[in-house]
Coordinates of C-alpha atoms in Angstrom, one line a residue:
M1 CA 137.0 21.2 38.1
E2 CA 133.2 21.4 38.0
T3 CA 133.2 19.2 41.2
T4 CA 135.8 21.2 43.0
T5 CA 133.8 24.3 42.0
R6 CA 130.4 23.3 42.7
P7 CA 130.7 22.7 46.3
A8 CA 132.5 26.0 46.4
N9 CA 129.7 27.7 44.7
R10 CA 127.1 25.8 46.7
N11 CA 129.0 26.9 49.7
R12 CA 128.7 30.8 48.6
R13 CA 124.9 30.5 47.8
K14 CA 124.0 28.7 51.2
P15 CA 124.3 31.9 53.4
E16 CA 122.3 34.2 51.2
P17 CA 118.8 33.1 52.7
H18 CA 120.3 33.8 56.2
M19 CA 121.7 37.4 55.5
S20 CA 118.5 38.3 53.5
Q21 CA 116.4 37.4 56.8
N22 CA 118.5 39.5 58.9
A23 CA 118.4 42.3 56.3
S24 CA 114.8 42.1 56.4
M25 CA 114.4 42.2 60.2
E26 CA 116.6 45.0 60.3
E27 CA 114.5 47.0 57.7
F28 CA 111.3 45.9 59.5
E29 CA 112.5 47.3 62.9
A30 CA 113.5 50.4 61.2
L31 CA 110.3 50.9 59.6
L32 CA 108.4 49.9 62.6
Q33 CA 110.3 52.4 64.7
E34 CA 109.8 55.1 61.8
S35 CA 106.0 54.1 62.0
F36 CA 106.0 55.0 65.5
E37 CA 107.9 58.2 65.3
I38 CA 105.6 59.4 62.4
D39 CA 102.3 58.2 63.8
T40 CA 102.9 58.9 67.5
P41 CA 103.0 62.7 68.3
D42 CA 104.9 63.8 71.1
E43 CA 103.2 65.2 74.3
G44 CA 103.5 69.0 74.2
S45 CA 103.2 69.7 70.4
V46 CA 100.3 70.8 68.4
V47 CA 98.7 68.3 66.2
K48 CA 96.0 68.2 63.8
G49 CA 92.8 66.3 64.4
K50 CA 89.3 65.7 63.0
V51 CA 86.1 66.1 64.7
I52 CA 84.2 62.9 64.5
A53 CA 81.6 63.6 67.0
I54 CA 80.0 66.4 69.3
E55 CA 78.3 65.3 72.4
A56 CA 77.6 66.7 76.0
G57 CA 78.9 70.1 75.2
Q58 CA 82.2 68.6 74.0
A59 CA 83.8 67.9 70.6
I60 CA 85.3 64.3 70.2
I61 CA 88.5 64.6 68.1
D62 CA 90.6 61.9 66.2
V63 CA 94.1 62.9 66.5
G64 CA 95.5 59.8 64.7
Y65 CA 97.2 56.6 65.6
K66 CA 93.9 55.4 67.1
M67 CA 94.0 58.1 69.9
E68 CA 90.9 60.3 70.5
G69 CA 90.3 63.2 72.9
R70 CA 87.8 65.6 74.1
V71 CA 87.7 69.4 74.0
D72 CA 84.9 71.6 75.5
L73 CA 83.1 73.3 72.9
K74 CA 83.7 76.9 74.6
E75 CA 87.4 76.5 73.8
F76 CA 86.3 76.8 69.9
A77 CA 84.5 80.2 70.6
N78 CA 85.9 83.7 70.5
P79 CA 85.1 86.1 73.4
G80 CA 81.5 87.1 73.0
E81 CA 80.8 84.6 70.2
A82 CA 79.2 81.5 69.8
P83 CA 81.3 78.2 69.1
E84 CA 81.7 77.6 65.4
I85 CA 82.5 73.6 65.2
S86 CA 80.8 70.8 63.4
V87 CA 81.7 67.1 62.7
G88 CA 84.0 66.5 59.9
D89 CA 86.2 70.0 60.8
E90 CA 89.7 69.5 61.0
V91 CA 91.4 71.6 63.7
E92 CA 94.6 71.9 65.4
V93 CA 94.9 70.7 69.3
Y94 CA 97.7 70.7 71.9
L95 CA 98.6 67.2 73.1
R96 CA 99.0 67.5 76.6
Q97 CA 98.9 63.7 77.3
V98 CA 99.0 60.8 74.9
E99 CA 96.7 58.7 77.3
N100 CA 94.7 59.1 80.6
A101 CA 93.0 57.0 82.8
R102 CA 90.1 56.4 80.5
G103 CA 92.5 55.8 77.8
E104 CA 91.9 59.0 76.0
A105 CA 94.4 61.6 74.8
V106 CA 94.3 64.9 76.9
I107 CA 94.1 67.7 74.3
S108 CA 93.4 71.4 74.3
R109 CA 92.3 73.7 71.6
E110 CA 92.8 76.8 73.7
M111 CA 96.6 75.8 74.3
A112 CA 96.9 75.1 70.6
R113 CA 95.5 78.5 69.4
R114 CA 97.8 80.2 72.1
E115 CA 100.9 78.4 71.0
A116 CA 100.1 79.4 67.5
A117 CA 99.3 82.9 68.6
W118 CA 102.5 83.1 70.6
D119 CA 104.4 82.4 67.4
H120 CA 102.6 84.7 65.5
L121 CA 102.7 87.6 68.3
E122 CA 106.5 87.2 68.4
K123 CA 106.8 87.8 64.9
A124 CA 104.5 90.8 64.9
Y125 CA 106.3 92.2 67.8
A126 CA 109.8 91.7 66.3
D127 CA 108.4 93.5 62.9
E128 CA 106.4 96.2 64.9
N129 CA 103.4 95.2 63.3
R130 CA 99.8 95.4 64.7
V131 CA 97.9 92.7 65.8
E132 CA 94.2 92.2 66.1
G133 CA 92.2 91.1 69.1
A134 CA 89.3 91.8 71.4
I135 CA 88.8 93.2 74.8
F136 CA 87.1 90.4 76.9
G137 CA 87.5 91.3 80.7
R138 CA 88.3 93.9 83.2
V139 CA 91.1 93.4 85.6
K140 CA 92.8 95.7 88.3
G141 CA 94.5 98.7 86.5
G142 CA 93.2 97.8 83.1
F143 CA 91.6 95.1 80.8
T144 CA 92.3 91.6 79.4
V145 CA 92.6 91.2 75.5
D146 CA 92.2 88.2 73.5
L147 CA 95.0 88.2 70.7
G148 CA 93.8 84.7 68.9
G149 CA 94.3 82.7 72.0
A150 CA 96.9 84.5 73.8
V151 CA 95.7 86.7 76.6
A152 CA 97.3 90.3 76.8
F153 CA 96.9 93.0 79.4
L154 CA 95.6 96.5 78.3
P155 CA 96.5 99.1 80.8
G156 CA 93.8 101.6 81.7
S157 CA 96.0 104.4 80.4
Q158 CA 96.6 102.8 77.0
V159 CA 92.8 102.4 76.1
D160 CA 92.3 105.8 74.4
V161 CA 93.9 109.1 73.8
R162 CA 91.7 110.5 76.8
P163 CA 90.4 108.8 79.9
V164 CA 87.6 106.3 79.1
R165 CA 84.8 106.4 81.7
D166 CA 82.8 103.5 80.0
A167 CA 84.5 100.8 78.2
G168 CA 81.4 98.9 77.6
P169 CA 81.1 99.6 73.9
L170 CA 84.8 98.5 73.2
M171 CA 84.1 95.0 74.8
G172 CA 84.2 92.0 72.5
L173 CA 84.9 94.3 69.5
K174 CA 87.7 93.3 67.1
Q175 CA 90.3 96.0 66.7
P176 CA 93.9 96.6 66.2
F177 CA 96.6 96.7 69.2
Q178 CA 100.1 97.5 69.4
I179 CA 102.4 95.2 71.7
L180 CA 104.3 97.2 73.8
K181 CA 106.2 94.2 75.8
M182 CA 106.0 90.6 75.7
D183 CA 107.8 87.7 77.5
R184 CA 106.8 84.3 76.4
R185 CA 108.4 82.4 79.2
R186 CA 106.5 84.3 81.7
G187 CA 103.5 84.3 79.3
N188 CA 103.2 88.3 79.7
I189 CA 102.0 90.6 76.9
V190 CA 101.2 94.3 77.3
V191 CA 99.4 96.2 74.4
S192 CA 98.1 99.7 73.6
R193 CA 95.1 100.5 71.9
R194 CA 96.0 104.4 72.5
A195 CA 99.2 103.8 70.2
I196 CA 97.2 102.7 67.2
L197 CA 94.8 105.7 67.8
E198 CA 97.5 108.2 68.3
E199 CA 99.2 107.0 64.9
S200 CA 95.9 107.3 63.1
R201 CA 95.1 110.7 64.6
A202 CA 98.8 112.0 63.8
E203 CA 98.0 111.2 60.1
Q204 CA 94.6 112.7 60.1
R205 CA 96.1 115.6 61.9
A206 CA 98.8 116.0 59.6
E207 CA 96.5 115.8 56.7
V208 CA 93.9 118.5 58.1
I209 CA 96.8 120.7 59.5
G210 CA 98.2 120.7 55.7
K211 CA 95.0 122.5 54.7
L212 CA 94.6 125.1 57.5
N213 CA 96.2 128.5 57.2
E214 CA 96.3 131.3 59.8
G215 CA 93.2 133.6 59.4
D216 CA 90.9 131.0 58.2
A217 CA 87.5 130.8 59.5
V218 CA 86.2 127.3 60.2
D219 CA 83.5 125.4 61.8
G220 CA 84.2 123.3 64.7
V221 CA 82.6 121.2 67.5
V222 CA 83.4 121.7 71.2
K223 CA 84.8 118.5 72.6
N224 CA 86.0 119.4 75.9
I225 CA 85.8 122.6 78.3
T226 CA 88.7 123.3 80.8
E227 CA 89.1 126.3 83.1
Y228 CA 91.5 127.9 80.9
G229 CA 89.5 127.2 77.4
A230 CA 87.9 124.6 75.2
F231 CA 89.3 122.1 72.9
V232 CA 87.4 122.2 69.3
D233 CA 87.5 119.4 67.0
L234 CA 88.1 120.7 63.4
G235 CA 87.4 117.3 61.7
G236 CA 89.9 115.1 63.1
V237 CA 92.4 117.5 64.7
D238 CA 91.7 119.5 67.9
G239 CA 92.6 123.1 68.3
L240 CA 92.7 125.1 71.7
L241 CA 90.1 128.0 71.9
H242 CA 91.8 130.1 74.8
V243 CA 89.2 131.8 77.3
T244 CA 90.9 135.3 76.4
D245 CA 90.0 134.6 72.9
M246 CA 86.2 133.7 73.2
A247 CA 85.1 137.3 73.6
W248 CA 86.4 140.9 73.7
R249 CA 84.7 141.1 77.2
R250 CA 85.9 139.3 80.5
V251 CA 84.9 135.6 80.5
N252 CA 85.4 134.1 83.9
H253 CA 84.8 130.6 82.7
P254 CA 84.4 129.1 79.2
S255 CA 81.2 127.3 80.3
E256 CA 79.6 130.7 80.3
I257 CA 79.4 131.1 76.5
L258 CA 80.1 127.3 75.3
S259 CA 78.6 124.1 75.7
I260 CA 80.1 120.4 75.0
G261 CA 78.8 119.3 71.5
E262 CA 78.0 122.9 70.4
T263 CA 79.2 123.9 66.8
V264 CA 81.0 127.1 66.8
K265 CA 82.7 129.2 64.1
V266 CA 86.5 130.0 64.9
Q267 CA 89.5 131.7 63.6
V268 CA 92.7 130.0 63.1
I269 CA 95.2 132.2 64.9
K270 CA 98.3 130.2 64.8
V271 CA 99.3 126.8 63.2
N272 CA 102.4 124.9 64.4
K273 CA 103.1 122.3 61.5
E274 CA 105.7 120.5 63.7
T275 CA 104.0 120.0 66.9
H276 CA 100.2 120.0 65.3
R277 CA 99.3 122.7 67.6
I278 CA 96.3 124.9 66.7
S279 CA 95.3 128.1 68.5
L280 CA 91.9 129.3 67.6
G281 CA 89.8 132.4 68.5
M282 CA 86.2 133.6 68.5
K283 CA 86.7 137.3 69.0
Q284 CA 88.7 137.8 66.2
L285 CA 85.5 137.3 63.8
Q286 CA 83.9 140.1 65.7
E287 CA 84.6 143.9 65.9
D288 CA 87.2 145.0 68.0
P289 CA 85.6 147.7 70.5
W290 CA 88.7 149.2 71.3
E291 CA 88.7 150.8 67.9
S292 CA 86.1 153.6 69.1
V293 CA 87.0 153.6 72.7
Q294 CA 88.5 157.2 72.8
A295 CA 85.5 158.5 70.8
K296 CA 83.0 156.9 73.2
F297 CA 84.7 157.5 76.5
P298 CA 86.5 160.9 76.3
L299 CA 88.7 162.1 79.2
E300 CA 87.1 163.3 82.4
S301 CA 83.5 161.9 81.0
V302 CA 81.4 160.1 83.7
H303 CA 79.8 156.6 82.8
T304 CA 77.8 153.9 84.5
G305 CA 79.7 150.8 84.5
R306 CA 79.5 147.3 86.1
V307 CA 82.0 145.8 88.5
T308 CA 83.4 142.6 87.0
N309 CA 86.4 141.8 89.2
I310 CA 88.0 142.8 92.4
T311 CA 91.9 142.5 93.2
D312 CA 94.0 143.7 96.1
Y313 CA 95.1 146.8 94.0
G314 CA 91.7 147.9 92.7
A315 CA 88.5 146.9 90.7
F316 CA 87.9 146.3 87.2
V317 CA 84.6 147.9 85.8
E318 CA 83.2 147.2 82.4
L319 CA 82.1 150.1 80.5
E320 CA 80.6 148.1 77.5
A321 CA 81.1 144.6 76.3
G322 CA 84.8 144.1 75.8
V323 CA 85.9 147.3 77.2
E324 CA 87.0 147.2 80.8
G325 CA 88.9 149.8 82.9
L326 CA 90.8 149.6 86.2
V327 CA 89.6 151.6 89.2
H328 CA 92.9 151.9 91.3
V329 CA 92.6 151.5 94.8
S330 CA 93.7 154.9 95.4
E331 CA 91.0 156.3 93.2
M332 CA 88.2 154.6 94.8
S333 CA 87.6 156.9 97.9
W334 CA 88.8 160.2 99.4
T335 CA 88.7 159.0 102.7
K336 CA 89.4 155.3 102.9
K337 CA 92.9 154.9 102.3
N338 CA 94.1 151.5 103.5
V339 CA 90.8 149.5 102.8
H340 CA 90.5 146.5 100.7
P341 CA 88.5 147.4 97.4
G342 CA 86.0 144.7 98.3
K343 CA 84.8 146.7 101.2
I344 CA 84.0 149.6 99.0
V345 CA 82.3 147.9 95.9
S346 CA 81.0 144.5 95.2
T347 CA 81.0 142.2 92.0
S348 CA 78.3 143.0 89.6
Q349 CA 77.5 146.2 91.4
E350 CA 76.8 149.1 88.8
V351 CA 78.8 152.3 89.7
Q352 CA 79.6 155.8 88.1
V353 CA 83.1 156.3 87.3
M354 CA 85.2 159.1 85.4
V355 CA 87.6 158.3 82.7
L356 CA 91.4 159.5 83.7
E357 CA 93.3 158.0 81.2
I358 CA 93.1 156.2 77.8
D359 CA 96.1 153.8 76.4
P360 CA 94.5 152.3 73.2
A361 CA 97.9 150.7 72.3
K362 CA 98.1 148.6 75.7
R363 CA 94.2 148.4 75.7
R364 CA 94.0 150.2 79.0
V365 CA 91.7 152.6 80.5
S366 CA 92.2 154.4 84.0
L367 CA 88.8 155.1 85.9
G368 CA 88.2 157.0 89.2
L369 CA 85.3 156.5 91.4
K370 CA 86.2 159.2 93.9
Q371 CA 86.2 161.6 91.1
T372 CA 82.4 161.5 90.7
M373 CA 81.8 162.9 94.1
R374 CA 82.9 166.3 95.7
N375 CA 86.2 166.5 97.6
P376 CA 84.8 166.2 101.1
W377 CA 87.8 168.4 102.2
E378 CA 86.5 171.2 99.8
V379 CA 83.0 170.6 101.3
F380 CA 84.2 170.9 104.9
E381 CA 86.0 174.1 104.1
E382 CA 82.8 175.6 102.8
K383 CA 80.8 174.4 105.7
Y384 CA 83.4 175.1 108.4
P385 CA 85.7 177.8 107.6
V386 CA 89.0 178.7 109.7
G387 CA 88.0 179.7 113.1
T388 CA 84.7 177.7 113.3
E389 CA 84.0 175.6 116.3
V390 CA 83.5 171.9 115.6
E391 CA 82.8 168.8 117.7
G392 CA 84.0 165.1 117.1
E393 CA 85.2 161.8 118.5
V394 CA 88.7 161.0 119.4
K395 CA 89.7 158.3 116.8
N396 CA 93.2 158.0 117.7
I397 CA 95.9 159.4 119.9
T398 CA 99.6 159.4 118.7
E399 CA 102.8 160.6 120.3
F400 CA 102.4 163.9 118.4
G401 CA 98.8 164.5 118.9
M402 CA 95.3 163.1 118.6
F403 CA 92.9 162.6 115.3
I404 CA 89.3 163.9 115.6
G405 CA 86.7 162.4 113.5
L406 CA 84.6 165.1 111.6
D407 CA 81.8 165.1 108.8
D408 CA 82.2 162.5 105.7
D409 CA 84.4 160.4 107.4
I410 CA 87.3 162.8 107.4
D411 CA 89.8 163.4 110.5
G412 CA 91.2 166.7 111.8
M413 CA 94.3 166.6 113.8
V414 CA 95.1 168.3 117.2
H415 CA 98.6 168.9 117.7
L416 CA 100.3 168.6 121.0
S417 CA 101.3 172.3 121.1
D418 CA 97.3 172.9 120.5
L419 CA 96.1 171.2 123.4
T420 CA 96.8 173.8 126.3
W421 CA 98.1 177.4 126.6
E422 CA 99.6 176.6 129.9
G423 CA 102.4 173.7 130.2
R424 CA 103.3 171.1 127.8
G425 CA 101.0 169.2 125.6
E426 CA 102.7 165.9 126.4
D427 CA 101.6 166.4 130.1
V428 CA 98.0 166.9 129.1
I429 CA 97.1 164.5 126.5
G430 CA 97.0 161.7 128.9
N431 CA 93.7 163.4 129.9
Y432 CA 92.0 162.5 126.6
H433 CA 90.9 158.9 125.6
K434 CA 89.9 157.3 122.3
G435 CA 86.1 157.6 121.8
E436 CA 85.6 160.6 123.8
M437 CA 83.7 163.7 122.4
V438 CA 85.6 166.9 122.2
R439 CA 85.3 170.2 120.9
A440 CA 87.9 172.3 118.9
V441 CA 88.4 175.2 116.7
V442 CA 89.3 175.0 112.9
T443 CA 92.7 176.7 112.6
E444 CA 93.7 175.4 109.0
I445 CA 92.3 173.6 106.1
D446 CA 94.4 172.3 103.2
A447 CA 92.0 170.6 100.7
E448 CA 95.0 169.6 98.3
K449 CA 97.0 167.8 100.8
E450 CA 93.6 166.7 102.6
R451 CA 94.7 168.1 106.0
I452 CA 92.7 169.7 108.7
S453 CA 94.3 171.3 111.7
L454 CA 92.3 171.8 115.1
S455 CA 92.9 173.4 118.2
I456 CA 91.4 172.7 121.7
K457 CA 93.1 175.7 123.4
A458 CA 91.8 178.0 121.1
L459 CA 88.3 177.5 122.5
D460 CA 89.1 179.9 125.4
G461 CA 90.7 182.2 123.3
D462 CA 94.6 183.3 123.2
P463 CA 95.6 185.0 126.4
F464 CA 98.9 185.9 125.1
A465 CA 97.2 187.8 122.3
E466 CA 94.9 189.4 124.7
A467 CA 97.5 190.4 127.0
T468 CA 99.9 192.0 124.2
S469 CA 97.0 193.6 122.2
G470 CA 98.0 197.1 122.9
V471 CA 101.8 196.3 123.6
K472 CA 104.2 197.4 121.0
R473 CA 108.1 197.1 120.9
G474 CA 109.8 199.8 123.0
S475 CA 106.6 200.1 125.3
I476 CA 107.2 200.5 129.1
V477 CA 105.1 197.9 131.0
T478 CA 104.8 196.8 134.6
V479 CA 105.4 193.2 135.5
E480 CA 105.1 191.1 138.5
V481 CA 108.2 188.9 139.5
T482 CA 106.8 185.1 139.8
A483 CA 110.3 183.1 140.1
I484 CA 113.9 184.0 141.2
E485 CA 116.3 181.8 139.3
D486 CA 120.2 181.9 138.8
G487 CA 120.0 183.0 135.3
G488 CA 117.5 185.6 136.0
I489 CA 113.9 186.3 137.0
E490 CA 110.7 185.1 135.7
V491 CA 107.8 187.7 135.4
S492 CA 104.1 187.9 134.3
Y493 CA 102.5 190.5 132.5
D494 CA 98.5 190.1 132.4
G495 CA 99.0 186.2 132.5
A496 CA 101.6 186.1 129.8
K497 CA 104.7 184.9 131.3
S498 CA 108.4 185.9 130.3
F499 CA 111.8 185.6 131.5
I500 CA 114.5 188.5 132.1
R501 CA 118.0 187.3 131.7
R502 CA 120.7 188.3 134.3
S503 CA 122.3 190.5 131.7
D504 CA 119.1 192.3 131.3
L505 CA 118.3 193.2 135.1
S506 CA 120.5 196.4 135.0
R507 CA 122.8 198.5 133.0
D508 CA 124.8 198.5 136.0
R509 CA 126.8 195.2 136.2
A510 CA 126.9 195.3 140.0
E511 CA 123.3 195.3 140.0
Q512 CA 122.8 192.3 137.8
R513 CA 121.7 190.0 140.6
P514 CA 118.4 188.2 140.7
E515 CA 118.5 187.9 144.5
R516 CA 117.9 191.7 144.7
F517 CA 114.2 190.9 143.7
Q518 CA 111.5 189.0 145.5
V519 CA 108.6 187.3 144.4
G520 CA 105.7 189.6 144.0
D521 CA 107.8 192.7 143.3
K522 CA 106.4 194.9 140.6
I523 CA 108.9 196.3 138.4
D524 CA 109.0 198.6 135.1
V525 CA 110.5 196.9 132.1
R526 CA 111.0 197.8 128.4
V527 CA 109.6 195.5 125.8
T528 CA 112.2 194.4 123.1
N529 CA 110.4 191.9 121.3
I530 CA 106.9 190.1 120.9
D531 CA 106.8 186.6 119.4
P532 CA 103.4 185.2 118.7
K533 CA 104.7 181.9 117.7
T534 CA 106.8 181.1 120.9
R535 CA 104.2 183.2 122.9
R536 CA 107.1 185.3 124.5
L537 CA 107.6 188.8 125.4
G538 CA 111.1 190.1 125.2
L539 CA 111.7 192.2 128.4
S540 CA 114.6 194.1 129.8
I541 CA 115.3 196.5 132.7
K542 CA 118.5 197.6 131.4
A543 CA 117.0 198.5 128.0
R544 CA 114.4 200.7 130.1
E545 CA 117.2 202.5 132.0
I546 CA 119.3 203.1 128.9
A547 CA 116.2 204.4 127.1
E548 CA 115.5 206.7 130.2
E549 CA 119.1 208.1 130.2
K550 CA 119.0 208.9 126.6
E551 CA 115.8 210.6 126.9
A552 CA 117.1 212.6 129.8
V553 CA 120.1 213.7 128.0
E554 CA 118.0 215.0 125.1
Q555 CA 115.7 216.8 127.4
Y556 CA 117.8 218.4 130.0
G557 CA 121.5 218.8 128.9
S558 CA 123.9 218.4 126.2
S559 CA 127.5 217.4 125.7
D560 CA 128.6 221.1 125.6
S561 CA 126.5 222.5 128.4
G562 CA 128.9 221.7 131.1
A563 CA 126.3 219.7 133.2
S564 CA 127.5 216.3 134.6
L565 CA 125.5 213.1 134.1
G566 CA 124.2 213.4 137.7
D567 CA 123.2 216.7 137.5
I568 CA 121.1 215.7 134.5
L569 CA 119.7 212.6 135.8
G570 CA 118.7 214.4 139.1
A571 CA 116.8 217.1 137.3
A572 CA 115.1 214.3 135.3
L573 CA 114.2 212.4 138.4
K574 CA 112.9 215.7 140.0
S575 CA 110.8 216.4 137.0
N576 CA 109.3 213.2 136.9
D577 CA 108.4 213.5 140.6

């Protein structure tokens, strides 16, 4: 049994050394491979190394597995700072290549910092956290920022809440930034400093605004001046001081009374807790001059003021600081009606004005400039009463007459009907020309309506009035025939022309024929009407004959005398002879 079993046992023990040898080789290869994997880092990864020497501006770093590499010292320096590195320091570097032509590892401290920075920045961007960095360069449209190894772009509009003219004081200064956008694949990062400032300002503004109440008087510093007002810093929050709230008087530009950096006392007019907008005023801390306007400037009182502003519709005159009145263009001159106010007064000119109306509720004062001077039409009426002869220049010729320039820039009008006694005015107005000097007689003055009527034909007197001065209605006058027409005859009496209609040529219808007269005939007619306006005499032969017949009947017969009409008329004619 032993014999048989021993060989079997021996046969089982013989392969053990061979199997152990195979296992040992496998284990060795595994351990060797594991050692390779552990000790030899992958290219493109961040590894730890130790500074073993510093020479020629470079740091020699042992990254393990008998590999060394060189890194420029500047890669260990933050923007604007000196490099901080010494022998023995442990640093992280980026392995770009295991071995170069010189047998050295190609490593980079800057790329290692960048990889680490990107990891940190991506987490901060996802969590919307602030990151720290330093502005180190200027590029088109903004600046470059070092975020612990990663370079970001800072747009110019995101540097501050207001435009920054000089970014020098911000260069190299470590400060917080907010990541607006980032793309690791493209290597793009956009940051904002303004967002941090606005957030801080919002917190500060909320705290300051919470303490402000409308009506409070506070001190502030003028930070900025614009055309419409000034921004005043109230200790972390800005308020707008509008130009209309700076003083009771007119302020053309805030720079007239304020300067940047000046400390001023202002009153809080309005606070909007939601929008954080604050309206401020300076004049509210001063006495309101309008409270005593009616006492100082009663109606129709005259005062000296200064012209502060000129518009198309008038001029504003300052009566005292904070009190302005408007002189409407219609109240500026008696004679200059369609003239721009700037041609009558000028800015800063002192003028005499009269108070016409006061409205304290609307804070308005209506003033008059012309009221301080006498009405030139009233002066003219005193100097040139109706019937006075005047002389002036023809200013304008119209379809209804012409205007003559008189004293004090006033005009008088000569109507077409006042140009000539004979003929039509339309026919003779062409004989006059603009700029010509003419003489005329004043016929009417209406100072209230500012009208003066003149007459050129009145210079020679009124021939009609002279001719008819002794003539009354019913008078018998002798006229001369001047023209024969179908409807009657035209006659003249001492130069005054008239027309006798066919029906008035005779009481006998058969004799009402114009052709029985000749030009130059002298005939007796009865005056039936005298019209000075139309300058016409109403004349009639028929009316004369009827009047003569009536008179003859009354003198030489009666209805019961038995005498015929022919006998009566014959006796009357014989008596006349």
